[in-house]
Coordinates of C-alpha atoms and ligand atoms in Angstrom, one line a residue:
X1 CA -10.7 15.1 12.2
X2 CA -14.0 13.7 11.2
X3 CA -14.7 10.8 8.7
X4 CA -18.1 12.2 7.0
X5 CA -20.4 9.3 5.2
X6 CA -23.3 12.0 4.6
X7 CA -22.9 12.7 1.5
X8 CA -24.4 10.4 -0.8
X9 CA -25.1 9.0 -4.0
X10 CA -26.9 12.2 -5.4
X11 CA -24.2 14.2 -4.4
X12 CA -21.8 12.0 -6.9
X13 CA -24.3 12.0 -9.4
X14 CA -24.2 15.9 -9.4
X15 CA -20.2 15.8 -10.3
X16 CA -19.7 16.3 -14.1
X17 CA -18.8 13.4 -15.9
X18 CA -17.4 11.3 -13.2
X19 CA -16.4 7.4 -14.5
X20 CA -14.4 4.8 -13.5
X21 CA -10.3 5.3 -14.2
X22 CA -9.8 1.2 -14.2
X23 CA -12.8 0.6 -17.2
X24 CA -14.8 4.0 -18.2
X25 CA -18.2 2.8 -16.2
X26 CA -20.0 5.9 -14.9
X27 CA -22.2 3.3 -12.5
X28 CA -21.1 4.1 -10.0
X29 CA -21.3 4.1 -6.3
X30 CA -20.6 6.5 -3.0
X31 CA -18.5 5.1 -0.4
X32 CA -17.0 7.2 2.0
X33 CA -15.5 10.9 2.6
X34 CA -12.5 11.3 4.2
X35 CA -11.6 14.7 4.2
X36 CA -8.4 17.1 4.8
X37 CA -6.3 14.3 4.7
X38 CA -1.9 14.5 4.4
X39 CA -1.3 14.0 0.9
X40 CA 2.0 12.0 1.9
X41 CA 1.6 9.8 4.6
X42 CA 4.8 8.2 4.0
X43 CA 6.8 11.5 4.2
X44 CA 8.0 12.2 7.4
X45 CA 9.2 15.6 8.4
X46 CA 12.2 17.4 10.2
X47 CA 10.2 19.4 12.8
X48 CA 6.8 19.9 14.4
X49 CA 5.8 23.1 12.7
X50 CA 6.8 21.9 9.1
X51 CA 4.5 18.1 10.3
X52 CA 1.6 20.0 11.0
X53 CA 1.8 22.2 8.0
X54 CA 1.9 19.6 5.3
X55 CA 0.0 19.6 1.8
X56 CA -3.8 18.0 2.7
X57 CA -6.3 16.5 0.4
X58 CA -9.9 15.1 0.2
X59 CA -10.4 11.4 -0.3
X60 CA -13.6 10.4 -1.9
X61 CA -13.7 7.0 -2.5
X62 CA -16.6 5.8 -4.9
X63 CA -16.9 1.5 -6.3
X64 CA -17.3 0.8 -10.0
X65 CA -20.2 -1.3 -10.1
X66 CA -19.3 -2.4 -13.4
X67 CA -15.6 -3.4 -12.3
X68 CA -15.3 -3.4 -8.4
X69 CA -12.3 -0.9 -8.7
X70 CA -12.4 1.7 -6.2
X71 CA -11.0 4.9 -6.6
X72 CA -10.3 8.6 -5.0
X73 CA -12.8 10.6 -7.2
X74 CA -11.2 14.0 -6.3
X75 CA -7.9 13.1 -6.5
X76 CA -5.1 16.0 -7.6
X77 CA -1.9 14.2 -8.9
X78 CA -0.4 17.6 -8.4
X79 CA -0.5 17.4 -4.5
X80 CA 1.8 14.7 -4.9
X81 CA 4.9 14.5 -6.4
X82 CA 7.9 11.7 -5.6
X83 CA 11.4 12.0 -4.8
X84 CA 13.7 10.1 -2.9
X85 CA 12.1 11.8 0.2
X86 CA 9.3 9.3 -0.5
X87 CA 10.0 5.8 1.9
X88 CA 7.5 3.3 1.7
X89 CA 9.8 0.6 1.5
X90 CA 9.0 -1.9 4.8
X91 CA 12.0 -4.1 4.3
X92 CA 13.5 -3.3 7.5
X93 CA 11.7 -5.4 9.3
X94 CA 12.5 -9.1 9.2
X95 CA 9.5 -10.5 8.7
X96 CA 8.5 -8.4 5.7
X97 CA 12.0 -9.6 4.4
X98 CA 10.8 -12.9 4.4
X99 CA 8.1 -12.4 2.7
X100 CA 9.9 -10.6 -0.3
X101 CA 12.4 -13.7 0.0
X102 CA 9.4 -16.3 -0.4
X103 CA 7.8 -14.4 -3.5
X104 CA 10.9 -13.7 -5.2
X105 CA 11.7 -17.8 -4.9
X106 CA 8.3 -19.1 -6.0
X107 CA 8.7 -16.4 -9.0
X108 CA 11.5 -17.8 -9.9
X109 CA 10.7 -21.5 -9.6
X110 CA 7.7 -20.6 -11.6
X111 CA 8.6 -18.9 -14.1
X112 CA 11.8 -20.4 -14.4
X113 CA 14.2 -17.6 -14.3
X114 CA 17.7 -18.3 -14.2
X115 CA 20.3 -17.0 -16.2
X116 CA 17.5 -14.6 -17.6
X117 CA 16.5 -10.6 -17.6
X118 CA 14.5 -9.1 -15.4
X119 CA 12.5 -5.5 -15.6
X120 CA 10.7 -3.7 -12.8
X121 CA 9.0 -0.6 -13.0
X122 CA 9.0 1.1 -9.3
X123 CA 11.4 -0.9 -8.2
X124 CA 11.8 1.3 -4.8
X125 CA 14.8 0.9 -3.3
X126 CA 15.6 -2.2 -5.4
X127 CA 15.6 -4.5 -2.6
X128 CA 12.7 -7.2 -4.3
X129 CA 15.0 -7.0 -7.8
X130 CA 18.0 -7.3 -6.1
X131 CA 16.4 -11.3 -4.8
X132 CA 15.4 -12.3 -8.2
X133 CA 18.6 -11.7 -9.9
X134 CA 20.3 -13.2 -6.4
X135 CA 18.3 -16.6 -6.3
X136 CA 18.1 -16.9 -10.2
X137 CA 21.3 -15.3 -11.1
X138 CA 19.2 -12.9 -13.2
X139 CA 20.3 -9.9 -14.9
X140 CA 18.0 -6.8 -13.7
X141 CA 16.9 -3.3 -15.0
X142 CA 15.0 -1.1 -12.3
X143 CA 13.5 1.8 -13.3
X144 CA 11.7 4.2 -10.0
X145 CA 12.1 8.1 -10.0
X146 CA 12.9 7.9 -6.1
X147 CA 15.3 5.0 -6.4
X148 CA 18.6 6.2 -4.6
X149 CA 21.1 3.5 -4.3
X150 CA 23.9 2.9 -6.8
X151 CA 23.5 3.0 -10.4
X152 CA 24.6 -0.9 -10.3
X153 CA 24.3 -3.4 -8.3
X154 CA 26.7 -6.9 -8.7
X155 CA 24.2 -9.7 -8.1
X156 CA 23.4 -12.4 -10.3
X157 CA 24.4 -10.9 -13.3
X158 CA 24.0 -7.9 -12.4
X159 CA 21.4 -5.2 -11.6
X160 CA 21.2 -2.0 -12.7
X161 CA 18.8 1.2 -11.9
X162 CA 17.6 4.4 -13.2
X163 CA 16.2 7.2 -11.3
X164 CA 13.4 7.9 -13.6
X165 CA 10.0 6.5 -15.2
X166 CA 10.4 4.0 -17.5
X167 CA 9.7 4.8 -21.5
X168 CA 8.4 2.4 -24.2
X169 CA 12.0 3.3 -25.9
X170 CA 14.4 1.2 -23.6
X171 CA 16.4 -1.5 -25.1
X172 CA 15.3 -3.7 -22.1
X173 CA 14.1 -7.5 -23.7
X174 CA 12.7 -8.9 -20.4
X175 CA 11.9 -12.8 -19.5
X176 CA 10.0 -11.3 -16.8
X177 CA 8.2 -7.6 -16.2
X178 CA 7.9 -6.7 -12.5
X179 CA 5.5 -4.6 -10.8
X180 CA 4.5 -4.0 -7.4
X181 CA 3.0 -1.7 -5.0
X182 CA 3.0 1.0 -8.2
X183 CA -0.9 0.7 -9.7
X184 CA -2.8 1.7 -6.8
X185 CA -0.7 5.4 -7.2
X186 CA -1.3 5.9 -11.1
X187 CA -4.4 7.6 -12.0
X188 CA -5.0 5.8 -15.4
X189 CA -4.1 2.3 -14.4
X190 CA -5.3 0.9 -17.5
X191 CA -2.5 2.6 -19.4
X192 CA 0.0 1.7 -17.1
X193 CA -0.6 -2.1 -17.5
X194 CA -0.8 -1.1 -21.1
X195 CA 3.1 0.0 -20.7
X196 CA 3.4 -3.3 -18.9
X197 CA 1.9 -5.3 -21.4
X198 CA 4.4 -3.3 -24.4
X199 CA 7.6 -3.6 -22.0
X200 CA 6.4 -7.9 -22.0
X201 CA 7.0 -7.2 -26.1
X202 CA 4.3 -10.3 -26.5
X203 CA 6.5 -12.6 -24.7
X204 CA 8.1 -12.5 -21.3
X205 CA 5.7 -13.3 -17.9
X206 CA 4.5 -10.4 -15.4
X207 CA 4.1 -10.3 -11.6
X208 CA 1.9 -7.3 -10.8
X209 CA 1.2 -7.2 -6.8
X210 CA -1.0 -4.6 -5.0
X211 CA -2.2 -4.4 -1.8
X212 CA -6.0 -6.1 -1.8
X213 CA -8.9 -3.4 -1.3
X214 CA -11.3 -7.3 -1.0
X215 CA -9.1 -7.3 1.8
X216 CA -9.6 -3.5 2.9
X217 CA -13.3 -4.1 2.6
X218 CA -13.6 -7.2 4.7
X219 CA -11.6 -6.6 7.5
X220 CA -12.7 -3.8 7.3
X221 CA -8.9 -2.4 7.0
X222 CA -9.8 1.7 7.3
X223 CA -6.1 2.7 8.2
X224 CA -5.9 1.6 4.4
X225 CA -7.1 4.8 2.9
X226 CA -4.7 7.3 2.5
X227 CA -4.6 10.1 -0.6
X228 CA -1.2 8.8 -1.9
X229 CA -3.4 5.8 -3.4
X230 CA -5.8 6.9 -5.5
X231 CA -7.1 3.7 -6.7
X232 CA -7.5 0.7 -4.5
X233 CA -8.1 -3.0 -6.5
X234 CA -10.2 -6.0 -5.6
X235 CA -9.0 -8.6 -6.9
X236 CA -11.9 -8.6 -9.7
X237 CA -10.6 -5.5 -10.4
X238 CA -7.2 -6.2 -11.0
X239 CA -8.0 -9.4 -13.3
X240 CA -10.3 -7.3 -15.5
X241 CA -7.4 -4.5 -15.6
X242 CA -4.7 -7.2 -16.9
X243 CA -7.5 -8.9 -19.0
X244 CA -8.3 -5.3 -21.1
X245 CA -4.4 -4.8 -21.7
X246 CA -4.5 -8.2 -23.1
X247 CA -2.8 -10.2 -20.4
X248 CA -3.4 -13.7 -19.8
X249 CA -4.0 -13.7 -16.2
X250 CA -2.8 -16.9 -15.1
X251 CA -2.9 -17.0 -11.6
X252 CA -4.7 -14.8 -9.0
X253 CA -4.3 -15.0 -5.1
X254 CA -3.4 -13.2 -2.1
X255 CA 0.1 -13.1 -0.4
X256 CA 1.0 -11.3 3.2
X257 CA -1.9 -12.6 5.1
X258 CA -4.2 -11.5 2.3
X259 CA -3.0 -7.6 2.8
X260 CA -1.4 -7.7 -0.6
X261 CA -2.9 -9.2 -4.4
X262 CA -1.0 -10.4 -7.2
X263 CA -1.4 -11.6 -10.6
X264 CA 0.8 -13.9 -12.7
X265 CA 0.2 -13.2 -16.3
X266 CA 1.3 -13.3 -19.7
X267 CA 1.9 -11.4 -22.8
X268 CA 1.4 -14.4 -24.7
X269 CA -0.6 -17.3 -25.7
X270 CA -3.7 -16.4 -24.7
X271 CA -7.0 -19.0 -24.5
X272 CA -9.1 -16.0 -24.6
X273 CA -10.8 -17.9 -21.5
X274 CA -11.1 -15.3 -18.8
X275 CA -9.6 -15.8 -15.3
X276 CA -12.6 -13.6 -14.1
X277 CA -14.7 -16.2 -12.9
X278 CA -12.0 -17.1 -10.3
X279 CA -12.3 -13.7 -8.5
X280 CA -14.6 -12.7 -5.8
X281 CA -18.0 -12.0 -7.1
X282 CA -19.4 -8.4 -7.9
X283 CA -22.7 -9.4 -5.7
X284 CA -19.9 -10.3 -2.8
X285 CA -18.3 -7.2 -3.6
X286 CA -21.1 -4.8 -3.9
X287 CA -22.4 -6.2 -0.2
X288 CA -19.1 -5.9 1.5
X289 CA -18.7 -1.9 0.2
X290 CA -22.4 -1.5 1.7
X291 CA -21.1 -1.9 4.9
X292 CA -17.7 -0.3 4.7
X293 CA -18.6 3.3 5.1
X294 CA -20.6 2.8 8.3
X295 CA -17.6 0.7 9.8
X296 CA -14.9 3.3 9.0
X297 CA -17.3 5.6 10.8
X298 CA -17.4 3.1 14.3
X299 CA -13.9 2.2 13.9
X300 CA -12.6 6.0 14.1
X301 CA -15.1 7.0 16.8
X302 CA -14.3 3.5 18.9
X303 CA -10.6 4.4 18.5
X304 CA -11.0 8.2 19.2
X305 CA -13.0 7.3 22.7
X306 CA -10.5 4.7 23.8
X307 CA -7.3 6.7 23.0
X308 CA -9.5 9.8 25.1
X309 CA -10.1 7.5 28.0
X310 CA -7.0 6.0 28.4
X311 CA -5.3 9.5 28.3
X312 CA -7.7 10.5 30.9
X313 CA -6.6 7.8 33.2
X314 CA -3.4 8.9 33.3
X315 CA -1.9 6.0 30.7
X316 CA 1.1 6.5 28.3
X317 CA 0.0 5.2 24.6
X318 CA 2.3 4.7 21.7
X319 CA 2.0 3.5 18.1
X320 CA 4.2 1.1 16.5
X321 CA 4.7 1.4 13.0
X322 CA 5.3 4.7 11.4
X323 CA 4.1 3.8 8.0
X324 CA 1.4 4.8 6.3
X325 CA -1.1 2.7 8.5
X326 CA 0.0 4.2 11.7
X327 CA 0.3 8.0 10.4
X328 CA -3.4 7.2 9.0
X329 CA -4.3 5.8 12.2
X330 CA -3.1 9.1 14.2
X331 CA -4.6 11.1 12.0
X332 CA -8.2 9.7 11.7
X333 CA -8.3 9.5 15.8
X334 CA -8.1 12.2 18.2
X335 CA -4.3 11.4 19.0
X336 CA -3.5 14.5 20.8
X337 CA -3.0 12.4 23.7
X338 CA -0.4 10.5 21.8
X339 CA 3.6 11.9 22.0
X340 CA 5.4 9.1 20.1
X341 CA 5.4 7.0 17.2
X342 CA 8.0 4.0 17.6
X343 CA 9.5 2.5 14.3
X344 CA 12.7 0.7 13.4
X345 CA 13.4 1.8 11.0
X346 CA 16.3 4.5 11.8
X347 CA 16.1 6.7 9.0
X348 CA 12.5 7.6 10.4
X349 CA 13.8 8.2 13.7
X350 CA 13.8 11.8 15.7
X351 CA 11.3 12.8 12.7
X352 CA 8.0 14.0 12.5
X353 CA 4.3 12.5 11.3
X354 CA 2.6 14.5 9.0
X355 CA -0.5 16.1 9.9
X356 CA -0.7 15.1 13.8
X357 CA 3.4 15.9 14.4
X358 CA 4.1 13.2 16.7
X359 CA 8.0 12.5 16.9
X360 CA 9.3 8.6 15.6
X361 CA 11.4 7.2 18.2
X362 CA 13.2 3.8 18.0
X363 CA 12.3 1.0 19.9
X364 CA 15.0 1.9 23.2
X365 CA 13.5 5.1 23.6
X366 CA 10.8 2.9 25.5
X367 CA 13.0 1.8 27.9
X368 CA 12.9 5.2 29.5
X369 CA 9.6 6.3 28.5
X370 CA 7.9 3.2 29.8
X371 CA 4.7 3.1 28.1
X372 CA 1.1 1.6 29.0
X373 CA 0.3 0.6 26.0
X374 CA 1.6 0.0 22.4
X375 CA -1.1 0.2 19.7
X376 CA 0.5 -1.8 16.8
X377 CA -0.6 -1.1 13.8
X378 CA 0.0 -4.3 11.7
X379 CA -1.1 -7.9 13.0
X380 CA 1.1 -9.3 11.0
X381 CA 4.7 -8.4 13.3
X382 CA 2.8 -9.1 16.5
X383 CA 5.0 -11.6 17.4
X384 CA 7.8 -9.4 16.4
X385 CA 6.7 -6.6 18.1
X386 CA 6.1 -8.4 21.3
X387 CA 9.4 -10.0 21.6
X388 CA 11.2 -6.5 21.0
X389 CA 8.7 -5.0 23.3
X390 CA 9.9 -7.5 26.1
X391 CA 13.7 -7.5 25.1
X392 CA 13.5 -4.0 26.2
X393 CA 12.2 -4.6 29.4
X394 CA 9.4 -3.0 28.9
X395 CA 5.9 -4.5 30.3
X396 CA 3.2 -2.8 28.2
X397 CA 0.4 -4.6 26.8
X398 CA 0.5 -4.7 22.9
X399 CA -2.6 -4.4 20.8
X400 CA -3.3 -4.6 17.3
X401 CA -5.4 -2.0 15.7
X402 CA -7.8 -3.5 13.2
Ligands
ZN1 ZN1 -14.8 0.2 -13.5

């Protein structure tokens, strides 16, 4: 698969009617083209034939110039569609677990939640609700159509989910309105922090946490682009979102070694100061999308020739990570070469990665397969990743891919 970066600015200009889904702007800019990508990277199938025959779709990412939200101009909502199938949830590994344990305590020391009701909408697999009812002994309401745990949960005062989108007509009176990892997959994300905003009913406080496309475009992080997101927020972008649904953003920052975003806001009291000025500026921004379609370009065509030349010395390569970064990863580069995908995760194990078809094996199946090298696809568990890596007995250098 090739990235293409020919296409250009006329090209968008010759669309009909193309403008931005975050504020309306139609000045916009060309990023990159990724075509014939899986439409679900994070849905892992049951055999080979069925990996390589999954649902494709183009990615073309343009930047609001007006805004500094990116977004998939050609996305199709109906390529996707969720069910319980759908697994992005990372909190098997213990280091994301601590991070969701860390947030979830400085949420509730800030917004001093105990003994009060809290609302998510996506909750996932309720995992991040379940914590903020634990540590403040919280009552919770999740609402995520691919949530498929128990209908309740007994922590704090007790949790309880719904397998479906939330509606403005729940009964739900929330001291605090959850949201995270759920804008960057709505196509109108105006209106969805709009149903935010109404669910706050001009009172409680909102977390809304995305992972940060600043971040995406200064790494550069190109694994990062995948079709299930269709919009991808700086954090200019996400301020200005909050700020239009009339949210008093209150805080801004970056959490996860800057791979994620969040705002703290509220429904209330608002200075009608802006928190704008505290985000990255749109000159910053506009320079680091300059540069970001020829890096995705270098970085697929450095990683296609070294995964070619190691194969052609006779080296075993695996990935580590069989999330949406590593299934991007495999399917950007020529990965042929490449038999396995290792994850912990063992509901991912003995299947298959969309697109390329490599099989997910746990961490033991290195013990016999004794691999080269291990491509890890997140700095962040390098340390983890290293000591399993060696627990195993295993000798293989392991590299970060970035
Ligand atoms: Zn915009």
């Amino acid at each position: 698969m090739t990235v293409e970066t020919d296409i250009r600015q006329e090209e968008l200009g010759g669309r009909p009617a193309e403008a931005c889904t975050a504020c309306g702007s139609s000045n916009l800019r060309f990023v990159v083209e990724v075509p014939n990508i899986p439409a679900f990277c994070n849905v892992l199938l049951d055999n080979i034939d069925a990996a390589k025959a999954v649902r494709r779709g183009d990615l073309r990412l343009v930047y609001c110039e007006e805004c500094s939200f990116l977004f998939n101009a050609v996305f199709d909502a109906d390529v996707l569609a969720y069910s319980p199938e759908y697994a992005n949830s990372l909190s098997c590994s213990p280091s994301f677990g601590s991070f969701l344990q860390e947030m979830a305590e400085r949420i509730v020391r800030k917004h001093d939640l105990n003994e009060k009701t809290v609302l998510e909408l996506g909750c996932g697999d309720g995992d991040f609700l379940t914590r903020l009812c634990t540590i403040g002994d919280n009552r919770g309401f999740g609402f995520d159509p691919s949530y498929f745990g128990p209908p309740v949960v007994q922590a704090g005062l007790g949790v309880e989910f719904e397998g479906r989108y939330y509606t403005t007509d729940e009964k739900v009176r929330p001291d605090l309105v959850c949201s995270r990892h759920v804008l960057e997959h709505v196509e109108e994300p105006l209106e969805f922090v709009r149903l935010l905003a109404d669910a706050a009913a001009g009172k409680a406080a909102l977390y809304i946490e995305v992972p940060n496309a600043t971040y995406m475009l200064e790494k550069p992080a190109i694994w990062d682009l995948i079709y299930e997101h269709p919009g991808y927020f700086t954090d200019r972008a996400l301020v200005m979102v909050a700020e239009k649904a009339g949210l008093t953003v209150t805080e801004s920052s970056t959490t996860f070694q800057d791979q994620f975003l969040y705002i703290d806001a509220q429904a209330s009291g608002s200075t009608g100061d802006s928190h704008l000025e505290q985000t990255t500026s749109l000159d910053r921004l506009s320079e680091l999308v300059s540069s970001f379609s020829d890096e995705v370009e270098q970085a697929v065509s450095r990683w296609t020739d070294k995964v070619r030349q190691l194969a052609a010395e006779g080296k075993r390569v695996v990935t580590w990570g069989a999330g949406s970064k590593g299934v991007t990863f495999l399917n950007l580069v020529d990965s042929s070469s490449i038999d396995y995908i290792v994850d912990i995760n063992p509901m991912k194990n003995g299947r298959y990665v969309p697109g390329t078809g490599q099989q997910v094996v746990g961490p033991n199946a290195l013990i016999e397969y004794q691999p080269d090298l291990v491509l890890l696809m997140n700095g962040v568990y390098q340390r983890e990743v290293e000591d399993h890596v060696r627990s195993l007995g295993v000798e293989a250098a392991v590299e970060v891919v970035d």
